[in-house]
Short mmCIF file of C-alpha atoms in Angstrom, two decimals:
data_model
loop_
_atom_site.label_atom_id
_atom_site.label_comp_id
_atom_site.label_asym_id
_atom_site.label_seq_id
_atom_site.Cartn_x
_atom_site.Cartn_y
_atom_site.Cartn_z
CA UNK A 1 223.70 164.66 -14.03
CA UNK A 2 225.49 167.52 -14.44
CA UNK A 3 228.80 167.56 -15.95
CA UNK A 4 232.40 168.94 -15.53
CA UNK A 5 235.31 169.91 -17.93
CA UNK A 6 238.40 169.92 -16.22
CA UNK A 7 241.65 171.49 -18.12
CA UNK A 8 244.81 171.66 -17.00
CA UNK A 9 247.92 173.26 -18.10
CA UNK A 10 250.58 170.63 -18.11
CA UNK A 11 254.28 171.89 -17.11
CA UNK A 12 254.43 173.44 -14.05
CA UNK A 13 251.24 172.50 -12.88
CA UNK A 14 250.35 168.40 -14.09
CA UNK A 15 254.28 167.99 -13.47
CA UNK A 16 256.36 170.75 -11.54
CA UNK A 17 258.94 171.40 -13.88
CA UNK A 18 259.18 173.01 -17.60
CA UNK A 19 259.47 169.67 -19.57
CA UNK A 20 261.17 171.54 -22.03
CA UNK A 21 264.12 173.22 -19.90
CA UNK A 22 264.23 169.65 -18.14
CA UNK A 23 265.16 168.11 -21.74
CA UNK A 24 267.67 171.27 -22.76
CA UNK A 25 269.49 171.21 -19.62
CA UNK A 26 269.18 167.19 -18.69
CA UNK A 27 270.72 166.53 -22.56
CA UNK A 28 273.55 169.36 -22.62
CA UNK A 29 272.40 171.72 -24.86
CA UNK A 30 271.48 174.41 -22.36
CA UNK A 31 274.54 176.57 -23.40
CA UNK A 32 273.32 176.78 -27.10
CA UNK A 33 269.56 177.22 -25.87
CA UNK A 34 270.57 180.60 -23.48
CA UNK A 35 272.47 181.70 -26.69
CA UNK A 36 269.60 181.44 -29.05
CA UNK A 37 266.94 182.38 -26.51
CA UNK A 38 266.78 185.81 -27.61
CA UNK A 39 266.93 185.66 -31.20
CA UNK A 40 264.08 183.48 -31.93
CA UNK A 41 260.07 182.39 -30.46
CA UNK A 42 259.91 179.77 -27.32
CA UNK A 43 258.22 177.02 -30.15
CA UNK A 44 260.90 177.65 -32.80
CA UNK A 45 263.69 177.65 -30.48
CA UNK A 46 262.45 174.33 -29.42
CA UNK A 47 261.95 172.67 -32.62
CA UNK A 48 265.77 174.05 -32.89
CA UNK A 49 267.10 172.45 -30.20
CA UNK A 50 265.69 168.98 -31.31
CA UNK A 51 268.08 169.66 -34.74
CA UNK A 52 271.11 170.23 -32.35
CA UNK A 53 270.40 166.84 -30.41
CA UNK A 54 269.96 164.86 -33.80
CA UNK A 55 273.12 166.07 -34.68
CA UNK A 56 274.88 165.36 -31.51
CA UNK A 57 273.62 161.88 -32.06
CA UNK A 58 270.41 162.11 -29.61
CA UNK A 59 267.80 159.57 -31.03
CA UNK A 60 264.15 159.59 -30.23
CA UNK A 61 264.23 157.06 -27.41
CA UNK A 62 267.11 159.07 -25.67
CA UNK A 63 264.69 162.14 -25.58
CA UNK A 64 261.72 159.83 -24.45
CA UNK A 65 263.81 158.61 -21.85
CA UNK A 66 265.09 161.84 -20.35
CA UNK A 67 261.33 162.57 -20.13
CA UNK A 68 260.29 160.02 -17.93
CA UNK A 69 262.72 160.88 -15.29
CA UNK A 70 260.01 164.04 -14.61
CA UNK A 71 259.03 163.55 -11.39
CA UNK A 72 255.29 163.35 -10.92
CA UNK A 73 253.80 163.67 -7.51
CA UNK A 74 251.46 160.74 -6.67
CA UNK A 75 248.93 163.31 -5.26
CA UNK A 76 248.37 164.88 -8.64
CA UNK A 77 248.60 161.08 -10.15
CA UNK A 78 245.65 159.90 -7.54
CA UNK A 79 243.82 162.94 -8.34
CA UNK A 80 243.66 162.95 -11.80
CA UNK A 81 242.73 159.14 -11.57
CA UNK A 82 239.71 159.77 -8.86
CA UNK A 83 238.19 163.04 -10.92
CA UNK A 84 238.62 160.62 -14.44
CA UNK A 85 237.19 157.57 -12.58
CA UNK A 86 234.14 159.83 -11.02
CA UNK A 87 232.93 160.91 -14.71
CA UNK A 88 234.48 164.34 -15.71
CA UNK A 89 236.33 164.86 -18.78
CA UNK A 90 239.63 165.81 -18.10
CA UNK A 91 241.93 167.76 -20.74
CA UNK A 92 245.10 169.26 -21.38
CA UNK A 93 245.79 172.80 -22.44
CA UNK A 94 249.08 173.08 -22.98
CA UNK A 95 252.33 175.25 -24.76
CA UNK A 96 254.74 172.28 -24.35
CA UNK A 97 254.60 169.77 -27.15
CA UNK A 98 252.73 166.50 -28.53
CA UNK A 99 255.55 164.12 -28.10
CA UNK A 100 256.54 165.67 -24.62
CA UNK A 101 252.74 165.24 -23.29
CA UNK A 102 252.24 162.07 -24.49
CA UNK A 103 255.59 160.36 -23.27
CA UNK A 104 255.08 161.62 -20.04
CA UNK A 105 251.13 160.97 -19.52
CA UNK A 106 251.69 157.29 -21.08
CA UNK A 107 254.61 156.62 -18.06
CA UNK A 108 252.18 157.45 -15.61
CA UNK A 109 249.58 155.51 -16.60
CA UNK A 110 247.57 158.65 -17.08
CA UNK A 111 246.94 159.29 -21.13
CA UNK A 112 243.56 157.23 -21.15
CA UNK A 113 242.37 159.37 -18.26
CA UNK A 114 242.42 162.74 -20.82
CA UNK A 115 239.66 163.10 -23.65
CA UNK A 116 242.06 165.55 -25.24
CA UNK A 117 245.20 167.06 -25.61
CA UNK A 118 245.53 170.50 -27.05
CA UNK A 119 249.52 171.32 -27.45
CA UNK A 120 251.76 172.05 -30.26
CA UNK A 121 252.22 169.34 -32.47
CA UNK A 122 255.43 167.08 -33.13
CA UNK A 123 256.44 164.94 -36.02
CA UNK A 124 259.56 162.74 -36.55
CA UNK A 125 260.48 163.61 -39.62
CA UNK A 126 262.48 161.16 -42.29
CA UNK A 127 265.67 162.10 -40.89
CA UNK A 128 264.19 160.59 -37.63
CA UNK A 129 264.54 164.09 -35.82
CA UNK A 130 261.80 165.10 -33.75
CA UNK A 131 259.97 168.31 -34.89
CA UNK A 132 258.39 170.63 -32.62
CA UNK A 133 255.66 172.71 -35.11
CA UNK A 134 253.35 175.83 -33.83
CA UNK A 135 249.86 175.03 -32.82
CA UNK A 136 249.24 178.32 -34.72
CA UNK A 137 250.88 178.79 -38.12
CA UNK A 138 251.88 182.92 -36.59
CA UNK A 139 254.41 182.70 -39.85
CA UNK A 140 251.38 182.92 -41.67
CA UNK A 141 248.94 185.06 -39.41
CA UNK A 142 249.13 186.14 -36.33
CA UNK A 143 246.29 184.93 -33.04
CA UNK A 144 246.25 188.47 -32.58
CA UNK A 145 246.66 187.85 -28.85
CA UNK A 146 249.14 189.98 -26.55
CA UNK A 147 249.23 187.78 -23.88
CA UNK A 148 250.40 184.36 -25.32
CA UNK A 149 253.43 183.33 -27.01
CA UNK A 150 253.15 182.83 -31.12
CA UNK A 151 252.61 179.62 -31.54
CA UNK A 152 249.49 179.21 -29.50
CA UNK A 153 246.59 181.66 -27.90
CA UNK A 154 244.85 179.76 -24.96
CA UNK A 155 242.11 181.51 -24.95
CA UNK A 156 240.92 181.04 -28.56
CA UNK A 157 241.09 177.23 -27.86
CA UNK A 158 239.19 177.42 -24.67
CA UNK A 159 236.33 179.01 -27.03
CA UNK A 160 237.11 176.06 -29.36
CA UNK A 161 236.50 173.72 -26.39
CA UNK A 162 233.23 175.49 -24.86
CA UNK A 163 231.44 175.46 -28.73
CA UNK A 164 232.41 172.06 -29.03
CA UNK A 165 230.94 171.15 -25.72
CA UNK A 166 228.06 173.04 -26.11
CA UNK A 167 227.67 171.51 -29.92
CA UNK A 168 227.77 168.16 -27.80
CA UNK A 169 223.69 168.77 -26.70
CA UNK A 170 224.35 168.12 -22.88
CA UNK A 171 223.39 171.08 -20.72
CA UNK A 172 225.21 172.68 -17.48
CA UNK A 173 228.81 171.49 -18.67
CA UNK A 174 230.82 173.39 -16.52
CA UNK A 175 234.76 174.35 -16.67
CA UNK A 176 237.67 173.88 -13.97
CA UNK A 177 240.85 175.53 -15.37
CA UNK A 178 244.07 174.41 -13.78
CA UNK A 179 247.19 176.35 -14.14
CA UNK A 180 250.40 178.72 -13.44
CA UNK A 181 251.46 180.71 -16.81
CA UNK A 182 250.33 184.21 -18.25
CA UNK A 183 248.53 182.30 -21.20
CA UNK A 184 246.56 180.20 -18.62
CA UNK A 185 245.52 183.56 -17.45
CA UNK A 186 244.01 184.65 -20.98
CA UNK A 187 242.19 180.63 -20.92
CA UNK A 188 240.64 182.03 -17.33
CA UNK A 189 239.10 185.02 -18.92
CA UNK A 190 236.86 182.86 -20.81
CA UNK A 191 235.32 181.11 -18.15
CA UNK A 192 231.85 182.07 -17.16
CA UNK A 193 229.64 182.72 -13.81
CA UNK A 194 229.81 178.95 -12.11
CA UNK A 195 232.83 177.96 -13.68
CA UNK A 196 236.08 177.47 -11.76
CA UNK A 197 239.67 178.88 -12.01
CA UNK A 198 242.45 177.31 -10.09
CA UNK A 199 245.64 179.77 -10.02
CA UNK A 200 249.06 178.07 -8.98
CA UNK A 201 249.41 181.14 -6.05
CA UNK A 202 252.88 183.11 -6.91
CA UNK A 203 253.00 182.41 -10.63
CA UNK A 204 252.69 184.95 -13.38
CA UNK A 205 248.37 183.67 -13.65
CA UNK A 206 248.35 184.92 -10.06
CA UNK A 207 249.76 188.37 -10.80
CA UNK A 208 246.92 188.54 -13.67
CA UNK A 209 244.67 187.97 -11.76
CA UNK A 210 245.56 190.22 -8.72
CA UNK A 211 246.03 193.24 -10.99
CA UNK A 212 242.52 192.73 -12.98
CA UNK A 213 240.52 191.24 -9.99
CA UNK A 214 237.41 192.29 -11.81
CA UNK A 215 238.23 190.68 -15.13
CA UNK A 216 237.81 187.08 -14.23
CA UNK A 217 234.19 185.58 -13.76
CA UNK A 218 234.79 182.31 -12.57
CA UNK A 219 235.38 181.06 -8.55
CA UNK A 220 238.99 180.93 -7.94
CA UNK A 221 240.25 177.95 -5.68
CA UNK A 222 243.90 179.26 -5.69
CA UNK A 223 246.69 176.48 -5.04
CA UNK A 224 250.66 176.48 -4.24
CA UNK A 225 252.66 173.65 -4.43
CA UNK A 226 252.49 170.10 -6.36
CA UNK A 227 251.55 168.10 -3.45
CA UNK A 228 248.62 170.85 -2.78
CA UNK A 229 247.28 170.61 -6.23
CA UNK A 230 245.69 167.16 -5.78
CA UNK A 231 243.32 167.65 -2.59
CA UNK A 232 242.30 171.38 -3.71
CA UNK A 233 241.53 169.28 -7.19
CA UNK A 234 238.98 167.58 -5.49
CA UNK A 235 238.14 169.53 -2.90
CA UNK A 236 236.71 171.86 -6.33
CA UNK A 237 234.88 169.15 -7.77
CA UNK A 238 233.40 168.45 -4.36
CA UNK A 239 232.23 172.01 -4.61
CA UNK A 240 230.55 171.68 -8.29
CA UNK A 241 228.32 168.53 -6.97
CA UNK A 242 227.34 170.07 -3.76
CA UNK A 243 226.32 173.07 -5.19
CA UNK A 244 224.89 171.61 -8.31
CA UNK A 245 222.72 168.97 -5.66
CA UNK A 246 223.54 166.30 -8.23
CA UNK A 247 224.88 163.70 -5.78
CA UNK A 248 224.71 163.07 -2.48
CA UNK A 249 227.25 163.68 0.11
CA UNK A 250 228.30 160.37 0.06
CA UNK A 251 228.74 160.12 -3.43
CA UNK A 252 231.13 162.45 -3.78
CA UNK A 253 234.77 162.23 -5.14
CA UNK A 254 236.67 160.59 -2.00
CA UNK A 255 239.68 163.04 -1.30
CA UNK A 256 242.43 160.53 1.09
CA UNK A 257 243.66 162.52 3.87
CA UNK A 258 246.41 160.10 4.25
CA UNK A 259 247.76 160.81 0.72
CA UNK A 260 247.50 164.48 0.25
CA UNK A 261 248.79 167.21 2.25
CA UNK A 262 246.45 167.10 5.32
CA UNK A 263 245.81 171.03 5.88
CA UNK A 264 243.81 171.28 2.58
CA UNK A 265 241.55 168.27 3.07
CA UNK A 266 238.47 169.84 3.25
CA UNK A 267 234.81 169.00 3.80
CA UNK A 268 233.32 169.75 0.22
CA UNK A 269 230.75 172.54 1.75
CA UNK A 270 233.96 173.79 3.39
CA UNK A 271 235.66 173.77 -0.24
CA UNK A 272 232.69 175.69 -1.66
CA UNK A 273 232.47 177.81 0.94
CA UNK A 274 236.28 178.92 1.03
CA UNK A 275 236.49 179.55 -2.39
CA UNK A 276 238.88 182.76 -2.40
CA UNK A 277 238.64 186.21 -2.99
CA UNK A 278 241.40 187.65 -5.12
CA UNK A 279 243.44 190.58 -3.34
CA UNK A 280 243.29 193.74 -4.89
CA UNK A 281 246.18 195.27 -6.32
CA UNK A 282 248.92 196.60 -3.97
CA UNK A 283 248.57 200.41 -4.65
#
């Protein structure tokens, strides 16, 4: 059988919020963080701000806490479930943060659902402060990437993920890439022919993508809001099966119409076939 990679982004597009403004403003230190926000990277600023809650007397569990009160929409929970529970290997691709990931995903019931989380680590230090460290060390060297932040270059990790699955000795692994940001936009870039991009529609990816409609190789299923995400989800890995003929119809991933927002269940050759042009740039 032939198999699927899904990754997706996680804030903004797993949840519908940026866990990490969530935490700054839900904790009181959003003041400090619009202060500091131009004097420093996203990933340091953040590792900063977990030094001002320790001091304020913020422990770990009030941080994990403030984390599960995320909302989640059930669509995107169901999804993720149905696509894990049908056999593809679902990962995260993410500039958030271990601890952040992990807190949420484990409330959910989700984390056993992902093969892998790629995000910048976390430590609690001695001290028991949480530490937010760079995925790459850019005090060191830099990715050499213009399009993502310091601390981590999407792209070079989807490369990391392709040679590892094609180290793996299975054959026609293909990729879905779910997100919203500018970095999930360099990620997209290294999808091939047959692979699938899924653009949150109105986000900075989808501005990429309209200006360099040529750059991208991959089908683009492009999706709006949370409670959207879930049946277009499917809907694409409807599309991979019917064209790859690898199961019958009525083997496919069951998409409930009851559940998800009812003007994007589609039929899975209507998924495949309404898989959407870009528009050009406005002139």
């Amino acid at each position: 059988m032939a198999g699927l990679v899904v990754v997706f982004d996680f804030d903004k597009t797993i949840i519908d919020w940026d866990s990490d403004n969530w935490v700054v403003e839900e904790l009181g230190v959003k003041d400090l963080f619009t202060q500091l926000l131009p004097t420093m990277p996203w990933n340091s600023l953040m590792d900063r701000m977990m030094r001002e809650l320790h001091s304020r007397g913020k422990t770990i569990e009030d941080i994990a806490e403030c984390l599960k009160k995320i909302p989640l929409h059930p669509n995107i929970a169901s999804a993720i479930k149905s696509a894990h529970a049908f056999g593809c290997d679902l990962r995260v691709l993410s500039a958030a943060n271990e601890f952040f990931i992990d807190t949420i995903l484990k409330h959910h019931g989700l984390m056993d659902c992902f093969s892998e989380i790629n995000t910048n680590p976390s430590i609690i230090d001695e001290q028991g402060r949480l530490r937010i460290l760079p995925y790459h060390d850019f005090h060191s060297s830099s990715h050499g990437c213009t399009i993502c932040p310091p601390s981590m270059c999407k792209g070079l990790i989807m490369e990391k993920m392709q040679a590892s699955v094609a180290a793996d000795g299975k054959k026609h692994k293909q990729f879905i890439y779910v997100g919203d940001g500018a970095p999930d936009f360099c990620a997209g870039l290294k999808l091939e022919e047959g692979d699938f991009l899924m653009p949150r529609r109105d986000f900075p990816i989808w501005d990429l993508i309209s200006a360099n409609p040529l750059f991208t190789k991959a089908k683009i299923y492009e999706w709006n809001e949370c409670d959207e995400l879930g049946a277009v989800l499917l809907n694409t890995v409807n599309a991979f099966f019917t064209e790859n003929k690898s199961r019958s119809t009525d083997q496919l991933v069951p998409v409930d119409c009851e559940s998800q927002n009812s003007s994007t269940c589609l039929t899975a050759h209507e998924a495949f076939q309404n898989a959407l042009p870009v528009p050009l740039p406005r002139q």
